[in-house]
């Protein structure tokens, strides 16, 4: 694995919203063909930063015996995927790429505490995301890298009949796409590199789309051309209601 995974610091910072979003970077045709369908479900993988073997494995330990397992999931190109590295101290093998937000997300997703505890076969778990909430439209766009930052915009709209669960929030993230065989992983990865949220949705009304604009710093060591914007709507109990990407229609 490369230095950005195994060592060296990188900065995670959220900036104040900029007045305007930079021009959107054109999406390559190949990237669009790899996009999941708008109605696709998804999966989140949580790996502790001290388990390099879990990162490298084609199929990890975790809770792979149930319906939420990686083996039961559809092909990667047909689902939304997020890979989270859970912090395990400064000396962990992959500490440089671990996010505090990963631990918070694992708790909201209902990951059992024992599944993320140190010990063999307990350092990786998967949780399937449900299909999009009816009547909810979500769009994400991004500008090119500028002075170390990406401008990200999330736009949400609902129909008159749509009622989101109480306490639902929006989130934005920079995700680094790592093809299979790169950075020491046998699986293709969508590694979450920085996060902005929770973003409030209380002002969302039918016929009145709501937008959130954020600037996220891209981490030192990451390759900007591999970074993607992801946005999602999350219920208070951690359920994913919808997800969208900046290079997907």
mmCIF file of N, CA, C and O in Angstrom, residues 118-163:
data_model
loop_
_atom_site.group_PDB
_atom_site.id
_atom_site.type_symbol
_atom_site.label_atom_id
_atom_site.label_comp_id
_atom_site.label_asym_id
_atom_site.label_seq_id
_atom_site.Cartn_x
_atom_site.Cartn_y
_atom_site.Cartn_z
ATOM 1 N N UNK A 118 -11.072 -4.623 18.474
ATOM 2 C CA UNK A 118 -9.865 -5.350 18.071
ATOM 3 C C UNK A 118 -10.062 -6.850 18.216
ATOM 4 O O UNK A 118 -10.777 -7.323 19.085
ATOM 5 N N UNK A 119 -9.422 -7.595 17.356
ATOM 6 C CA UNK A 119 -9.509 -9.041 17.413
ATOM 7 C C UNK A 119 -9.722 -9.632 16.037
ATOM 8 O O UNK A 119 -10.311 -8.996 15.163
ATOM 9 N N UNK A 120 -9.253 -10.873 15.803
ATOM 10 C CA UNK A 120 -9.395 -11.515 14.491
ATOM 11 C C UNK A 120 -10.855 -11.610 14.070
ATOM 12 O O UNK A 120 -11.738 -11.891 14.884
ATOM 13 N N UNK A 121 -11.097 -11.363 12.777
ATOM 14 C CA UNK A 121 -12.424 -11.524 12.172
ATOM 15 C C UNK A 121 -13.472 -10.586 12.766
ATOM 16 O O UNK A 121 -14.659 -10.811 12.605
ATOM 17 N N UNK A 122 -13.043 -9.529 13.435
ATOM 18 C CA UNK A 122 -14.000 -8.602 14.017
ATOM 19 C C UNK A 122 -13.690 -7.174 13.598
ATOM 20 O O UNK A 122 -14.103 -6.242 14.258
ATOM 21 N N UNK A 123 -12.975 -7.030 12.496
ATOM 22 C CA UNK A 123 -12.541 -5.698 12.117
ATOM 23 C C UNK A 123 -13.150 -5.222 10.807
ATOM 24 O O UNK A 123 -12.762 -4.198 10.297
ATOM 25 N N UNK A 124 -14.080 -5.960 10.291
ATOM 26 C CA UNK A 124 -14.769 -5.506 9.089
ATOM 27 C C UNK A 124 -16.224 -5.921 9.175
ATOM 28 O O UNK A 124 -16.543 -7.011 9.635
ATOM 29 N N UNK A 125 -17.105 -5.035 8.777
ATOM 30 C CA UNK A 125 -18.530 -5.355 8.754
ATOM 31 C C UNK A 125 -19.164 -4.599 7.613
ATOM 32 O O UNK A 125 -18.672 -3.554 7.191
ATOM 33 N N UNK A 126 -20.251 -5.138 7.077
ATOM 34 C CA UNK A 126 -20.958 -4.488 5.986
ATOM 35 C C UNK A 126 -22.399 -4.228 6.384
ATOM 36 O O UNK A 126 -23.012 -5.005 7.096
ATOM 37 N N UNK A 127 -22.913 -3.118 5.910
ATOM 38 C CA UNK A 127 -24.318 -2.797 6.139
ATOM 39 C C UNK A 127 -24.924 -2.337 4.822
ATOM 40 O O UNK A 127 -24.440 -1.395 4.213
ATOM 41 N N UNK A 128 -25.959 -2.991 4.394
ATOM 42 C CA UNK A 128 -26.617 -2.617 3.144
ATOM 43 C C UNK A 128 -27.473 -1.372 3.342
ATOM 44 O O UNK A 128 -28.132 -1.209 4.357
ATOM 45 N N UNK A 129 -27.442 -0.484 2.380
ATOM 46 C CA UNK A 129 -28.307 0.690 2.397
ATOM 47 C C UNK A 129 -29.592 0.372 1.648
ATOM 48 O O UNK A 129 -29.590 -0.362 0.662
ATOM 49 N N UNK A 130 -30.705 0.904 2.126
ATOM 50 C CA UNK A 130 -31.968 0.596 1.479
ATOM 51 C C UNK A 130 -32.135 1.428 0.208
ATOM 52 O O UNK A 130 -31.394 2.366 -0.053
ATOM 53 N N UNK A 131 -33.112 1.062 -0.600
ATOM 54 C CA UNK A 131 -33.350 1.776 -1.850
ATOM 55 C C UNK A 131 -33.915 3.168 -1.572
ATOM 56 O O UNK A 131 -34.438 3.433 -0.495
ATOM 57 N N UNK A 132 -33.798 4.072 -2.565
ATOM 58 C CA UNK A 132 -34.172 5.469 -2.317
ATOM 59 C C UNK A 132 -35.604 5.648 -1.837
ATOM 60 O O UNK A 132 -36.500 4.896 -2.190
ATOM 61 N N UNK A 133 -35.789 6.668 -1.045
ATOM 62 C CA UNK A 133 -37.085 7.019 -0.486
ATOM 63 C C UNK A 133 -37.987 7.545 -1.601
ATOM 64 O O UNK A 133 -37.589 8.403 -2.380
ATOM 65 N N UNK A 134 -39.220 7.065 -1.695
ATOM 66 C CA UNK A 134 -40.121 7.520 -2.773
ATOM 67 C C UNK A 134 -40.367 9.022 -2.723
ATOM 68 O O UNK A 134 -40.555 9.591 -1.646
ATOM 69 N N UNK A 135 -40.344 9.652 -3.902
ATOM 70 C CA UNK A 135 -40.647 11.070 -3.995
ATOM 71 C C UNK A 135 -39.506 11.985 -3.606
ATOM 72 O O UNK A 135 -39.685 13.207 -3.540
ATOM 73 N N UNK A 136 -38.329 11.430 -3.372
ATOM 74 C CA UNK A 136 -37.165 12.218 -2.979
ATOM 75 C C UNK A 136 -36.186 12.288 -4.145
ATOM 76 O O UNK A 136 -35.793 11.269 -4.692
ATOM 77 N N UNK A 137 -35.821 13.502 -4.553
ATOM 78 C CA UNK A 137 -34.853 13.697 -5.634
ATOM 79 C C UNK A 137 -33.602 14.340 -5.059
ATOM 80 O O UNK A 137 -33.679 15.324 -4.324
ATOM 81 N N UNK A 138 -32.465 13.782 -5.417
ATOM 82 C CA UNK A 138 -31.197 14.236 -4.868
ATOM 83 C C UNK A 138 -30.193 14.389 -5.999
ATOM 84 O O UNK A 138 -30.063 13.504 -6.850
ATOM 85 N N UNK A 139 -29.490 15.513 -6.017
ATOM 86 C CA UNK A 139 -28.476 15.745 -7.042
ATOM 87 C C UNK A 139 -27.241 16.363 -6.390
ATOM 88 O O UNK A 139 -27.352 17.218 -5.512
ATOM 89 N N UNK A 140 -26.066 15.912 -6.849
ATOM 90 C CA UNK A 140 -24.794 16.410 -6.331
ATOM 91 C C UNK A 140 -23.958 16.906 -7.497
ATOM 92 O O UNK A 140 -23.900 16.271 -8.547
ATOM 93 N N UNK A 141 -23.320 18.051 -7.327
ATOM 94 C CA UNK A 141 -22.411 18.573 -8.346
ATOM 95 C C UNK A 141 -21.146 19.065 -7.663
ATOM 96 O O UNK A 141 -21.116 19.306 -6.450
ATOM 97 N N UNK A 142 -20.080 19.211 -8.449
ATOM 98 C CA UNK A 142 -18.811 19.650 -7.878
ATOM 99 C C UNK A 142 -18.030 20.454 -8.894
ATOM 100 O O UNK A 142 -18.191 20.292 -10.102
ATOM 101 N N UNK A 143 -17.180 21.322 -8.381
ATOM 102 C CA UNK A 143 -16.264 22.074 -9.219
ATOM 103 C C UNK A 143 -14.890 21.426 -9.197
ATOM 104 O O UNK A 143 -14.634 20.506 -8.417
ATOM 105 N N UNK A 144 -13.968 21.879 -10.040
ATOM 106 C CA UNK A 144 -12.615 21.331 -10.050
ATOM 107 C C UNK A 144 -11.855 21.748 -8.797
ATOM 108 O O UNK A 144 -12.269 22.648 -8.072
ATOM 109 N N UNK A 145 -10.738 21.059 -8.536
ATOM 110 C CA UNK A 145 -9.897 21.416 -7.394
ATOM 111 C C UNK A 145 -9.384 22.839 -7.565
ATOM 112 O O UNK A 145 -8.948 23.233 -8.650
ATOM 113 N N UNK A 146 -9.434 23.626 -6.489
ATOM 114 C CA UNK A 146 -8.971 25.015 -6.526
ATOM 115 C C UNK A 146 -8.322 25.331 -5.201
ATOM 116 O O UNK A 146 -8.966 25.308 -4.150
ATOM 117 N N UNK A 147 -7.013 25.572 -5.234
ATOM 118 C CA UNK A 147 -6.236 25.875 -4.045
ATOM 119 C C UNK A 147 -6.468 24.849 -2.942
ATOM 120 O O UNK A 147 -6.600 25.191 -1.762
ATOM 121 N N UNK A 148 -6.521 23.590 -3.339
ATOM 122 C CA UNK A 148 -6.658 22.512 -2.367
ATOM 123 C C UNK A 148 -8.067 22.180 -1.951
ATOM 124 O O UNK A 148 -8.273 21.310 -1.091
ATOM 125 N N UNK A 149 -9.064 22.838 -2.542
ATOM 126 C CA UNK A 149 -10.454 22.604 -2.160
ATOM 127 C C UNK A 149 -11.298 22.192 -3.368
ATOM 128 O O UNK A 149 -11.006 22.558 -4.506
ATOM 129 N N UNK A 150 -12.348 21.437 -3.076
ATOM 130 C CA UNK A 150 -13.402 21.169 -4.050
ATOM 131 C C UNK A 150 -14.677 21.845 -3.551
ATOM 132 O O UNK A 150 -15.033 21.734 -2.375
ATOM 133 N N UNK A 151 -15.379 22.535 -4.448
ATOM 134 C CA UNK A 151 -16.700 23.048 -4.121
ATOM 135 C C UNK A 151 -17.736 21.975 -4.411
ATOM 136 O O UNK A 151 -17.782 21.428 -5.508
ATOM 137 N N UNK A 152 -18.566 21.654 -3.425
ATOM 138 C CA UNK A 152 -19.595 20.624 -3.558
ATOM 139 C C UNK A 152 -20.962 21.239 -3.293
ATOM 140 O O UNK A 152 -21.115 22.052 -2.379
ATOM 141 N N UNK A 153 -21.939 20.832 -4.100
ATOM 142 C CA UNK A 153 -23.305 21.307 -3.902
ATOM 143 C C UNK A 153 -24.262 20.127 -3.906
ATOM 144 O O UNK A 153 -24.176 19.231 -4.757
ATOM 145 N N UNK A 154 -25.160 20.129 -2.937
ATOM 146 C CA UNK A 154 -26.196 19.108 -2.821
ATOM 147 C C UNK A 154 -27.543 19.795 -2.959
ATOM 148 O O UNK A 154 -27.795 20.812 -2.303
ATOM 149 N N UNK A 155 -28.400 19.239 -3.811
ATOM 150 C CA UNK A 155 -29.724 19.813 -4.057
ATOM 151 C C UNK A 155 -30.777 18.738 -3.790
ATOM 152 O O UNK A 155 -30.709 17.641 -4.339
ATOM 153 N N UNK A 156 -31.735 19.060 -2.954
ATOM 154 C CA UNK A 156 -32.775 18.116 -2.544
ATOM 155 C C UNK A 156 -34.135 18.677 -2.925
ATOM 156 O O UNK A 156 -34.397 19.870 -2.756
ATOM 157 N N UNK A 157 -34.999 17.794 -3.428
ATOM 158 C CA UNK A 157 -36.371 18.181 -3.734
ATOM 159 C C UNK A 157 -37.298 17.035 -3.345
ATOM 160 O O UNK A 157 -36.912 15.862 -3.415
ATOM 161 N N UNK A 158 -38.516 17.380 -2.939
ATOM 162 C CA UNK A 158 -39.501 16.365 -2.575
ATOM 163 C C UNK A 158 -40.837 16.703 -3.226
ATOM 164 O O UNK A 158 -41.112 17.858 -3.569
ATOM 165 N N UNK A 159 -41.669 15.699 -3.392
ATOM 166 C CA UNK A 159 -43.011 15.901 -3.916
ATOM 167 C C UNK A 159 -43.966 16.236 -2.767
ATOM 168 O O UNK A 159 -43.616 16.114 -1.584
ATOM 169 N N UNK A 160 -45.170 16.644 -3.133
ATOM 170 C CA UNK A 160 -46.154 17.039 -2.134
ATOM 171 C C UNK A 160 -46.472 15.893 -1.178
ATOM 172 O O UNK A 160 -46.714 16.103 0.016
ATOM 173 N N UNK A 161 -46.444 14.667 -1.704
ATOM 174 C CA UNK A 161 -46.823 13.509 -0.888
ATOM 175 C C UNK A 161 -45.666 12.951 -0.071
ATOM 176 O O UNK A 161 -45.865 12.022 0.728
ATOM 177 N N UNK A 162 -44.471 13.483 -0.240
ATOM 178 C CA UNK A 162 -43.289 12.925 0.418
ATOM 179 C C UNK A 162 -43.127 13.478 1.825
ATOM 180 O O UNK A 162 -43.202 14.696 2.042
ATOM 181 N N UNK A 163 -42.893 12.600 2.764
ATOM 182 C CA UNK A 163 -42.588 12.992 4.129
ATOM 183 C C UNK A 163 -41.337 12.231 4.559
ATOM 184 O O UNK A 163 -41.372 11.019 4.723
#
